[in-house]
Short mmCIF file of C-alpha atoms and ligand atoms in Angstrom, two decimals:
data_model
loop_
_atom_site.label_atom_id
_atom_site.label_comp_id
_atom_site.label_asym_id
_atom_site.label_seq_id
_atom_site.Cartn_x
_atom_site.Cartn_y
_atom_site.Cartn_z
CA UNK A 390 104.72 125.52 121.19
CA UNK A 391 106.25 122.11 122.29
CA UNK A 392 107.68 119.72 119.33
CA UNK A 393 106.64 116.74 118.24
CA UNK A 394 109.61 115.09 116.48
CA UNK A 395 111.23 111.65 114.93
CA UNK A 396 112.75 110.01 112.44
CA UNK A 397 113.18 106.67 110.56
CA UNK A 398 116.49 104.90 108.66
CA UNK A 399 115.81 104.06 105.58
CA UNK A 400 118.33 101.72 104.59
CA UNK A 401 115.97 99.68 102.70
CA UNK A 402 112.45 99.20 102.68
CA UNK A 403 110.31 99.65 106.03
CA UNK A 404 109.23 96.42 108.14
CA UNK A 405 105.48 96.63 109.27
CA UNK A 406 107.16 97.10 112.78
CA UNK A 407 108.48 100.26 111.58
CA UNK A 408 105.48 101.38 110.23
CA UNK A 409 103.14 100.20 113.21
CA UNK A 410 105.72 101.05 116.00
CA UNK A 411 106.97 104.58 114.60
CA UNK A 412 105.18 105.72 111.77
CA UNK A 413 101.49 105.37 112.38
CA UNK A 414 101.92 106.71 115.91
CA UNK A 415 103.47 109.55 114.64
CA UNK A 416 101.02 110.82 112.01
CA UNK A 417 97.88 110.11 114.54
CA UNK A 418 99.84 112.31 116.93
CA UNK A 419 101.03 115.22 114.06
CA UNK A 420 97.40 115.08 113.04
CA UNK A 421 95.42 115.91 116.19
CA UNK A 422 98.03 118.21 117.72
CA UNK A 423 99.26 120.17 114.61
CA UNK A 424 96.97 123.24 115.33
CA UNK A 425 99.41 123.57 118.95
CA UNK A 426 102.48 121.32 118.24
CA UNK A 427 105.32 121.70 115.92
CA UNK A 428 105.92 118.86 114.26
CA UNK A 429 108.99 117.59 112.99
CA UNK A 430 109.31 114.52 110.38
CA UNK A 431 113.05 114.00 109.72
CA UNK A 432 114.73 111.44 107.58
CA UNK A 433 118.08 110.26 109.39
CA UNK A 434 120.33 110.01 106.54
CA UNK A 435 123.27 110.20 108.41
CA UNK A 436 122.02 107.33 110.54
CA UNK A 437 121.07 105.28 107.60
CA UNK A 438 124.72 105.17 106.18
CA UNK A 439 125.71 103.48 109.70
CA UNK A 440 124.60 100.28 107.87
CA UNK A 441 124.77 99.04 103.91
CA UNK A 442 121.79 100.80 102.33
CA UNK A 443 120.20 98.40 100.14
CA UNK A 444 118.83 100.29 96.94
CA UNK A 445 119.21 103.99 95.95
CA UNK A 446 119.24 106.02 99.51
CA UNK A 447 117.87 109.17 97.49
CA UNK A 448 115.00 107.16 96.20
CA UNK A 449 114.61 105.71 99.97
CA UNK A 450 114.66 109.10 101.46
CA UNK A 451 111.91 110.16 98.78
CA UNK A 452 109.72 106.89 99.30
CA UNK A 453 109.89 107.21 103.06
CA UNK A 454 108.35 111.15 102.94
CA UNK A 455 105.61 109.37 101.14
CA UNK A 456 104.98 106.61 103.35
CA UNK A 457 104.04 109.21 105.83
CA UNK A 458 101.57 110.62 103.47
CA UNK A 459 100.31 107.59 102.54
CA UNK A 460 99.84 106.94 106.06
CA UNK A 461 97.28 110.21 106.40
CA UNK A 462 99.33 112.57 107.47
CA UNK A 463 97.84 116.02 106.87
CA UNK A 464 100.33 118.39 105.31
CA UNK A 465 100.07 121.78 107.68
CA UNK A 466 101.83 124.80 108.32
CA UNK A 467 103.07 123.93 111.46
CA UNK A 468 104.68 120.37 110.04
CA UNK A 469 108.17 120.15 108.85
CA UNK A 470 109.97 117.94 107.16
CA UNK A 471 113.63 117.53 106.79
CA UNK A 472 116.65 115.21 106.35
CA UNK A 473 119.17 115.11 109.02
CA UNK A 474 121.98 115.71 106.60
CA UNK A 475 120.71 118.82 104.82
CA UNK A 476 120.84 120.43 108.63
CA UNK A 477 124.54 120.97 109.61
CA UNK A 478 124.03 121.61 112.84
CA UNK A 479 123.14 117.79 113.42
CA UNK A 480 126.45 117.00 112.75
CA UNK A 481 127.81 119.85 114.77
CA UNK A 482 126.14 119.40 118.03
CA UNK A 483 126.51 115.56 117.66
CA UNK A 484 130.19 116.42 118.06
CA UNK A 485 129.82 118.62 121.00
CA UNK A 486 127.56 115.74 123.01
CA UNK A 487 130.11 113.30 122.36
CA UNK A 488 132.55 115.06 124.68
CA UNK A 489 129.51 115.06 127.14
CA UNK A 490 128.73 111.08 126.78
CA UNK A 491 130.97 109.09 128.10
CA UNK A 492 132.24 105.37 126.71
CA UNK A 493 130.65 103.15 129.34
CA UNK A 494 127.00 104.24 129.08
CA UNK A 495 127.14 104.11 124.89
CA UNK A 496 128.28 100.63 125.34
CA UNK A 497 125.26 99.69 127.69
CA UNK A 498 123.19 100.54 124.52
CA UNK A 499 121.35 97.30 123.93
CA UNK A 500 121.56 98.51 120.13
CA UNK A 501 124.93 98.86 120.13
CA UNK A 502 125.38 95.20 121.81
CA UNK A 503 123.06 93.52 119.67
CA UNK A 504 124.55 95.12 116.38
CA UNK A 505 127.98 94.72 117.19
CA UNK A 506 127.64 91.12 118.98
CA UNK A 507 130.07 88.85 116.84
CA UNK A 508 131.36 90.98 114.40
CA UNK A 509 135.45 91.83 113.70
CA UNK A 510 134.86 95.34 112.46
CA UNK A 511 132.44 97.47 114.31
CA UNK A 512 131.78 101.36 112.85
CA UNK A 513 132.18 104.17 114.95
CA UNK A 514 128.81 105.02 113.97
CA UNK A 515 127.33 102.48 115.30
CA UNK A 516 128.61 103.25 118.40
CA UNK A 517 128.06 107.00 118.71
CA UNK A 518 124.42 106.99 116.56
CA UNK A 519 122.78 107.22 120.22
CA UNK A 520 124.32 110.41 120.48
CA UNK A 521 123.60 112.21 117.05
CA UNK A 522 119.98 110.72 117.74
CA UNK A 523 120.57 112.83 121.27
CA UNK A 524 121.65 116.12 119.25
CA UNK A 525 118.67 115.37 116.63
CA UNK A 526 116.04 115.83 119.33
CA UNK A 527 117.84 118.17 121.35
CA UNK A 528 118.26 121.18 118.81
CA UNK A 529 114.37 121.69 118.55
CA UNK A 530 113.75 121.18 122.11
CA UNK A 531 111.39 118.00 121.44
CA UNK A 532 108.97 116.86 124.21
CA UNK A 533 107.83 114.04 122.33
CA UNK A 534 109.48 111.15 120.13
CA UNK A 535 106.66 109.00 119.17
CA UNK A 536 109.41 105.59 118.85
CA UNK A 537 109.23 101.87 119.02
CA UNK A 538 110.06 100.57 122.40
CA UNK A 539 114.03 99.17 121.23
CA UNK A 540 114.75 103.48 121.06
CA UNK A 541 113.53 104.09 124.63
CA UNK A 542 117.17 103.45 125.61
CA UNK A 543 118.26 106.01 123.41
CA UNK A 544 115.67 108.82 124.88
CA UNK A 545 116.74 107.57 128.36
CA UNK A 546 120.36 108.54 127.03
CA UNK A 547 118.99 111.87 125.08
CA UNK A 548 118.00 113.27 128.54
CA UNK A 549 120.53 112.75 130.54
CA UNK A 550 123.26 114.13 128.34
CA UNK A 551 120.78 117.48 128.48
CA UNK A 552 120.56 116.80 131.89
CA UNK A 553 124.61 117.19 132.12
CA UNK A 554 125.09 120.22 129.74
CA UNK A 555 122.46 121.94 131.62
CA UNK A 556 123.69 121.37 134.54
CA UNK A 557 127.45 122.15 133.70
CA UNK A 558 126.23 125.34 132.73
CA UNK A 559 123.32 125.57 135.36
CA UNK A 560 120.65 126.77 132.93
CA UNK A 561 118.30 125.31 130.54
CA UNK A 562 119.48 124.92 127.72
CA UNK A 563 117.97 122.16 126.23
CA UNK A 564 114.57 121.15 126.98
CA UNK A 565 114.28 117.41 128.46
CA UNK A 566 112.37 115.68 126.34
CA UNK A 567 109.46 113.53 128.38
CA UNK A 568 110.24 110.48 130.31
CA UNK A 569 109.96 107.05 128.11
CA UNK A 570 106.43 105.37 130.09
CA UNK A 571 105.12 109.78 129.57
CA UNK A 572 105.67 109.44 125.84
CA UNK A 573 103.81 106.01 126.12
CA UNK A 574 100.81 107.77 127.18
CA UNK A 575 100.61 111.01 125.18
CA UNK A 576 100.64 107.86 122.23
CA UNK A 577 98.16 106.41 124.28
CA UNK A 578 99.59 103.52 124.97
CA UNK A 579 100.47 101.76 128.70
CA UNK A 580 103.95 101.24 127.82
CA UNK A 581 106.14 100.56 124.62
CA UNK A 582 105.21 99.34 121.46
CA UNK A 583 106.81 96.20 120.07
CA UNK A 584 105.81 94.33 116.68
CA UNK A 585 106.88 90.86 117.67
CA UNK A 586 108.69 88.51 114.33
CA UNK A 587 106.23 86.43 113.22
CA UNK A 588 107.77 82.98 113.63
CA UNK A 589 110.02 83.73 116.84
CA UNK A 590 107.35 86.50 118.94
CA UNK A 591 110.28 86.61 121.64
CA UNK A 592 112.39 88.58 119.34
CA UNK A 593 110.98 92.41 117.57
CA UNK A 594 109.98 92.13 113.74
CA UNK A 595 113.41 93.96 112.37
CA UNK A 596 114.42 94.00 108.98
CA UNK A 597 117.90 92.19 109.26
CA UNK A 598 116.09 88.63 110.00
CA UNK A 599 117.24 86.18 107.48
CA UNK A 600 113.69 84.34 107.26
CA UNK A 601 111.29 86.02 104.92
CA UNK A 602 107.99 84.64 106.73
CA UNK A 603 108.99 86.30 109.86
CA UNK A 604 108.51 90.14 108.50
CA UNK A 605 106.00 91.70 106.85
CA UNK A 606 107.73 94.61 104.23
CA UNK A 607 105.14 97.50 103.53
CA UNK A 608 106.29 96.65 99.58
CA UNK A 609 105.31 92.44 100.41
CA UNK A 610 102.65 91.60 97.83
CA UNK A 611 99.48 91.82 99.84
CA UNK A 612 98.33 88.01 99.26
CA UNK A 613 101.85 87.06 100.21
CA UNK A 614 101.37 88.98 103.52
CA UNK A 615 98.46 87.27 104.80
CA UNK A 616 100.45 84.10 104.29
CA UNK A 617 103.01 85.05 106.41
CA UNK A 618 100.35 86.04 108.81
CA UNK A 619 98.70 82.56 108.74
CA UNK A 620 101.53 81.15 109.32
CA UNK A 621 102.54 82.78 112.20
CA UNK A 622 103.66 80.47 115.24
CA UNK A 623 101.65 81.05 117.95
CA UNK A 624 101.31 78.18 121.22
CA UNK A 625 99.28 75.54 122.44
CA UNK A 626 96.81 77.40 125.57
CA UNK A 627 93.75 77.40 122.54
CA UNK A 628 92.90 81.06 124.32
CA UNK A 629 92.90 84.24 122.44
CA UNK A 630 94.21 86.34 125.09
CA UNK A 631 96.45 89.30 125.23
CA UNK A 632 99.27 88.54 126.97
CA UNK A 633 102.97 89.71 125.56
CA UNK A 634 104.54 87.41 128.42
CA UNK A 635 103.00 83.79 128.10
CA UNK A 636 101.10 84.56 124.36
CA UNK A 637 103.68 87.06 122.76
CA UNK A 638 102.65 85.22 119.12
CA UNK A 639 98.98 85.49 119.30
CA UNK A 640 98.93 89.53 121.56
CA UNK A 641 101.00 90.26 118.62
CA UNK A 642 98.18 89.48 116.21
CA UNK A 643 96.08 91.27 118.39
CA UNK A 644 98.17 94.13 118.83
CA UNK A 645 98.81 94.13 114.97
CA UNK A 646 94.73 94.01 114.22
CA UNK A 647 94.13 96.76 116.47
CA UNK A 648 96.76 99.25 114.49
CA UNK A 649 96.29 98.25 110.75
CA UNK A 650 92.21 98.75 111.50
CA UNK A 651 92.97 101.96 113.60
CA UNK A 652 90.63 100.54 116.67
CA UNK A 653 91.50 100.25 120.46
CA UNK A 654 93.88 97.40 121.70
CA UNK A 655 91.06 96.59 124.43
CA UNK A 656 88.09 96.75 121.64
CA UNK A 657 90.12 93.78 119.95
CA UNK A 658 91.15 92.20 123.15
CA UNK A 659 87.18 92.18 123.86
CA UNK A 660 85.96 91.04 121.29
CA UNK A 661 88.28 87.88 120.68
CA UNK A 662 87.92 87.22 124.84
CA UNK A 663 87.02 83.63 125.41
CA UNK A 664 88.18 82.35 121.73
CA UNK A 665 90.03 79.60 121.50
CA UNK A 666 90.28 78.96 117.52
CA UNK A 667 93.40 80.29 116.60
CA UNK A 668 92.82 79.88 112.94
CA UNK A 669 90.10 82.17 112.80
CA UNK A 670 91.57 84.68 114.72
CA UNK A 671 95.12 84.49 112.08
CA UNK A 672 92.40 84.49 109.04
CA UNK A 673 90.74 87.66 110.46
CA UNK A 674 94.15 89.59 110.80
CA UNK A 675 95.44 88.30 107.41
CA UNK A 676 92.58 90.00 105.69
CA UNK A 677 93.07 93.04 107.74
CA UNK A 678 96.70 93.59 106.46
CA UNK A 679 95.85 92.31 103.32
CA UNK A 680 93.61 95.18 102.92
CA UNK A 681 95.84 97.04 104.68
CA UNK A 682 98.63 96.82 102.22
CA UNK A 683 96.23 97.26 99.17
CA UNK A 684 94.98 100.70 99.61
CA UNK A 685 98.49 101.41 101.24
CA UNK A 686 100.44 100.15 98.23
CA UNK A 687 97.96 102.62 96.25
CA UNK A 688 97.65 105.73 97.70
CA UNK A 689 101.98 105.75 97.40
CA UNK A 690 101.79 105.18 93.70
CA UNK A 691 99.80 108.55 93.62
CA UNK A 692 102.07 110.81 95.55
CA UNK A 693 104.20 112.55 92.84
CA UNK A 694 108.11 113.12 93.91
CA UNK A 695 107.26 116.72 93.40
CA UNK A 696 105.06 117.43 96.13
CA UNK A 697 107.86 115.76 98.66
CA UNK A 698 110.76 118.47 97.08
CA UNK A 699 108.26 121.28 97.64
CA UNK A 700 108.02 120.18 101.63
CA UNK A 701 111.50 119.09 101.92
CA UNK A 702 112.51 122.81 100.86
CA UNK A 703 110.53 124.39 103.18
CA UNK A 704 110.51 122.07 106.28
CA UNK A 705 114.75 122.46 105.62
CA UNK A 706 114.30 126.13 105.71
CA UNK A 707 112.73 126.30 109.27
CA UNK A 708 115.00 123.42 110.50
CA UNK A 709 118.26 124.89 109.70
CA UNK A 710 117.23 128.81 111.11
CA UNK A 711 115.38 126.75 114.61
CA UNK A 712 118.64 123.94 114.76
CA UNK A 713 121.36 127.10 114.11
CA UNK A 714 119.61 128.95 116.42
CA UNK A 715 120.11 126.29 119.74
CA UNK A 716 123.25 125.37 118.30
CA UNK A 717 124.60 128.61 118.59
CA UNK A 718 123.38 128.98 121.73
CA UNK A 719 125.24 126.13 122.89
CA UNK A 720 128.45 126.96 121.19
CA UNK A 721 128.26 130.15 123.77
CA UNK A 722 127.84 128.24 126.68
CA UNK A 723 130.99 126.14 125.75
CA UNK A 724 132.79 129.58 124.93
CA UNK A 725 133.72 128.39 121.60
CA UNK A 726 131.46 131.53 120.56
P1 TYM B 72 115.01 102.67 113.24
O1 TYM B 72 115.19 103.29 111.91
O2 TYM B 72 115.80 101.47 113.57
O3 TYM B 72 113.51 102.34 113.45
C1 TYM B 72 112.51 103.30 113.12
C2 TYM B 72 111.39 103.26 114.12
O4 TYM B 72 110.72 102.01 114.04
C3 TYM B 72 110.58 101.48 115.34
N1 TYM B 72 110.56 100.02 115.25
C4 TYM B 72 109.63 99.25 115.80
N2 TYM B 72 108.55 99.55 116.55
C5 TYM B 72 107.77 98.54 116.96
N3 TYM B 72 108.02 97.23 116.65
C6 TYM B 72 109.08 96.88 115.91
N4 TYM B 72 109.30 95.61 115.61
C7 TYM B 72 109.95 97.91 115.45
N5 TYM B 72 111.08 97.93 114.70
C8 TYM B 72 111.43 99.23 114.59
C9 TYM B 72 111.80 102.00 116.10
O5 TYM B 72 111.62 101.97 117.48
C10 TYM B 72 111.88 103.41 115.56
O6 TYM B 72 111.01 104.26 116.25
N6 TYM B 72 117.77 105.85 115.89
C11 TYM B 72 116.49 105.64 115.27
C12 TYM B 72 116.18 106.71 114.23
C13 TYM B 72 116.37 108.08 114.75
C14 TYM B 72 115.46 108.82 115.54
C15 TYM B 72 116.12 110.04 115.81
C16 TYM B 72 114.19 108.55 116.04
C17 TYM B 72 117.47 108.83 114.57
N7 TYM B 72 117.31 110.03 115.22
C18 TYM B 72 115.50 111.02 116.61
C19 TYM B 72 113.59 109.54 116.80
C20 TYM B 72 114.25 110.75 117.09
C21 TYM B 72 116.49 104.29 114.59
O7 TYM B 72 117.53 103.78 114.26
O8 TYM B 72 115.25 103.79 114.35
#
C-alpha cells in the first residue's frame, strides 16, 4: 500500500494557514483513501525545538493530535499516529542523509534564508531540519505529503537525496516520493496552497508576524476572527476575481471561503464572478470562519487526552517496527551493518 504521510510543528498554537494549507488537506485525503493508503500523522517534535516553543510542548503535541480529530479525521486501522521523537530511527537516518546533502543546496532553502536572514546566532537545526524532514518521509516510503506550498522546497530536496543514495547503491531503496505540482493534484489542487497574511497578501499567513490582525489562530475568539477578516486589505479594481497575482488579498478570501465551507475553489470563484462590493464579499467570509471556529473550538473541548495516548501507543508501535525496518536496510547498504 503507498503512504500517505506529514507532519506539523507545534511550537505554539496553529495559524489558520496551517490548518487550511496542511491539516485539512490531509484528513480529506486520510479519509477517502484509508481503506488502500497507509496513513501516517506525525508530530515533529524534534523540529519544533528548532525554535522557542511557546507554552507546554507536551500539551502542544496533545492539542495538535486533536486538532486533527476535530478536523474529521476518521480514526482507522490503517492510520497511525506518532511523534517524530518517540521513533529513533528519525534521528538515525537524519544523520546518515546529512553525509548525503551537501552545504550549498541546504543553504538555497528559502526557509533556511528567510529564518536565518539578520540574525547573529543561527541553530544548526535550522539548517539541517530539511534533511530530518527528508529522513521523516523517507523511512515509510511516502508517495504523498499533503504540505503548504513554502515545504515544496523541502520535498524537491527529500527526493533527490533518495535519488543519490539510490543511486550510490544502484537499487531502490527508498521510494521517491511524488513530484511537488503531482502531490498538488492527488490534493486536488492546480498547484500549491498558500494562505496569504491578511493585511500584507504578498507575504504567507505564518505565525511569527508581529501584527495580530494579520493571522487568524485556530484558538482566536471567533467574533475577534471575523474582525480580522473584515479588515483585511484588499485593492482598489472593485472586482471579485480570483487572481493570486494582481488580487492576492481578495483570491485569498476566496480561497479561504472555499476551505472553511469545504466547497470547490471554482464554485466560489462562480458565484462571486462579476461582484464588485468588496464588503459583502469580507462579511460573507467572516461569518464563514466565524462559524468555522465555533463548532471547531467545540468539538476539541470534547476529545479527552485519553483517546490521543491510546493512538499515540499504537501508531508508535507500527512506526518504530516499519522506520527500523528501512533503516536497517539502509545501514546495510552503507556497510555499517
Ligand atoms: P510547519 O510546521 O512550518 O507548517 C505546517 C504545515 O502548514 C503549512 N503552512 C501553510 N500552508 C498554507 N498557507 C500558509 N500560510 C501556511 N503556513 C504553513 C506548511 O506548508 C506545512 O505543511 N518541516 C515542516 C514539518 C515537517 C513535515 C515533515 C511535513 C517535518 N517533517 C515531513 C511533512 C513531512 C514544517 O516546518 O512545517
Amino acid at each position: 500500500m503507498e503512504t500517505i504521510l506529514t507532519g506539523i510543528r507545534v511550537n505554539g498554537e496553529l495559524t489558520l494557514g496551517n490548518f487550511l494549507g496542511a491539516l485539512v488537506p490531509m484528513v480529506r485525503l486520510a479519509n477517502a483513501h484509508n481503506k488502500n493508503h497507509n496513513i501516517n500523522i506525525f508530530v515533529p517534535d524534534l523540529h519544533t525545538i528548532i525554535s522557542d516553543v511557546d507554552g507546554d510542548l507536551q500539551k502542544n503535541i496533545i492539542k495538535s493530535i486533536k486538532y486533527y480529530l476535530a478536523a474529521g479525521l476518521e480514526p482507522n486501522e490503517n492510520v497511525y499516529i506518532y511523534r517524530q521523537s518517540h521513533v529513533s530511527a528519525h534521528s538515525e537516518l537524519n544523520w546518515i542523509l546529512n553525509c548525503v546533502a551537501n552545504m550549498g543546496e541546504l543553504s538555497r532553502m528559502t526557509q533556511f534564508k528567510e529564518k536565518s536572514e539578520g540574525k547573529e546566532h543561527v541553530g544548526v537545526g535550522i539548517f539541517d531540519y530539511p534533511v530530518l524532514m527528508a529522513a521523516d518521509i523517507l523511512l515509510y516510503d511516502a508517495k504523498y505529503v499533503p504540505v503548504g506550498e513554502d515545504q515544496f522546497q523541502h520535498i524537491e530536496l527529500t527526493r533527490n537525496l533518495a535519488i543519490r543514495v539510490n543511486n550510490r547503491f544502484d537499487k531502490e531503496i527508498f521510494t521517491l516520493p511524488a513530484k511537488t505540482l503531482d502531490q498538488a493534484k492527488f490534493m486536488g489542487l492546480d498547484g500549491g496552497l498558500r494562505i496569504r497574511d491578511l493585511q500584507n497578501p504578498e507575504k504567507k499567513m505564518s505565525k511569527s508576524s508581529k501584527s495580530e490582525n494579520s493571522k487568524i489562530m485556530l484558538s482566536d475568539d471567533p467574533k475577534v476572527a471575523a474582525k480580522k477578516i473584515m479588515s483585511a486589505t484588499t485593492d482598489s479594481e472593485a472586482n471579485i476575481k480570483y487572481d493570486m497575482f494582481n488580487q492576492p488579498g481578495i483570491s485569498n478570501l476566496l480561497q479561504i471561503e472555499a476551505l472553511v465551507n469545504n466547497v470547490p475553489l471554482q464554485e466560489v470563484i462562480s458565484t462571486w464572478a462579476g461582484e464588485s462590493r468588496y464588503g459583502d464579499l469580507k462579511q460573507k467570509v467572516a461569518e464563514s470562519v466565524q462559524t468555522f471556529l465555533e463548532t471547531f473550538q467545540a468539538k476539541l473541548d470534547l476529545i479527552p487526552d485519553d483517546i490521543v495516548y491510546e493512538l499515540l501507543e499504537a501508531g508508535e508501535n507500527y512506526a518504530n517496527k516499519v522506520a527500523s525496518a528501512k533503516l536497517s536496510t539502509v545501514q546495510k547498504a552503507f556497510n555499517l551493518r
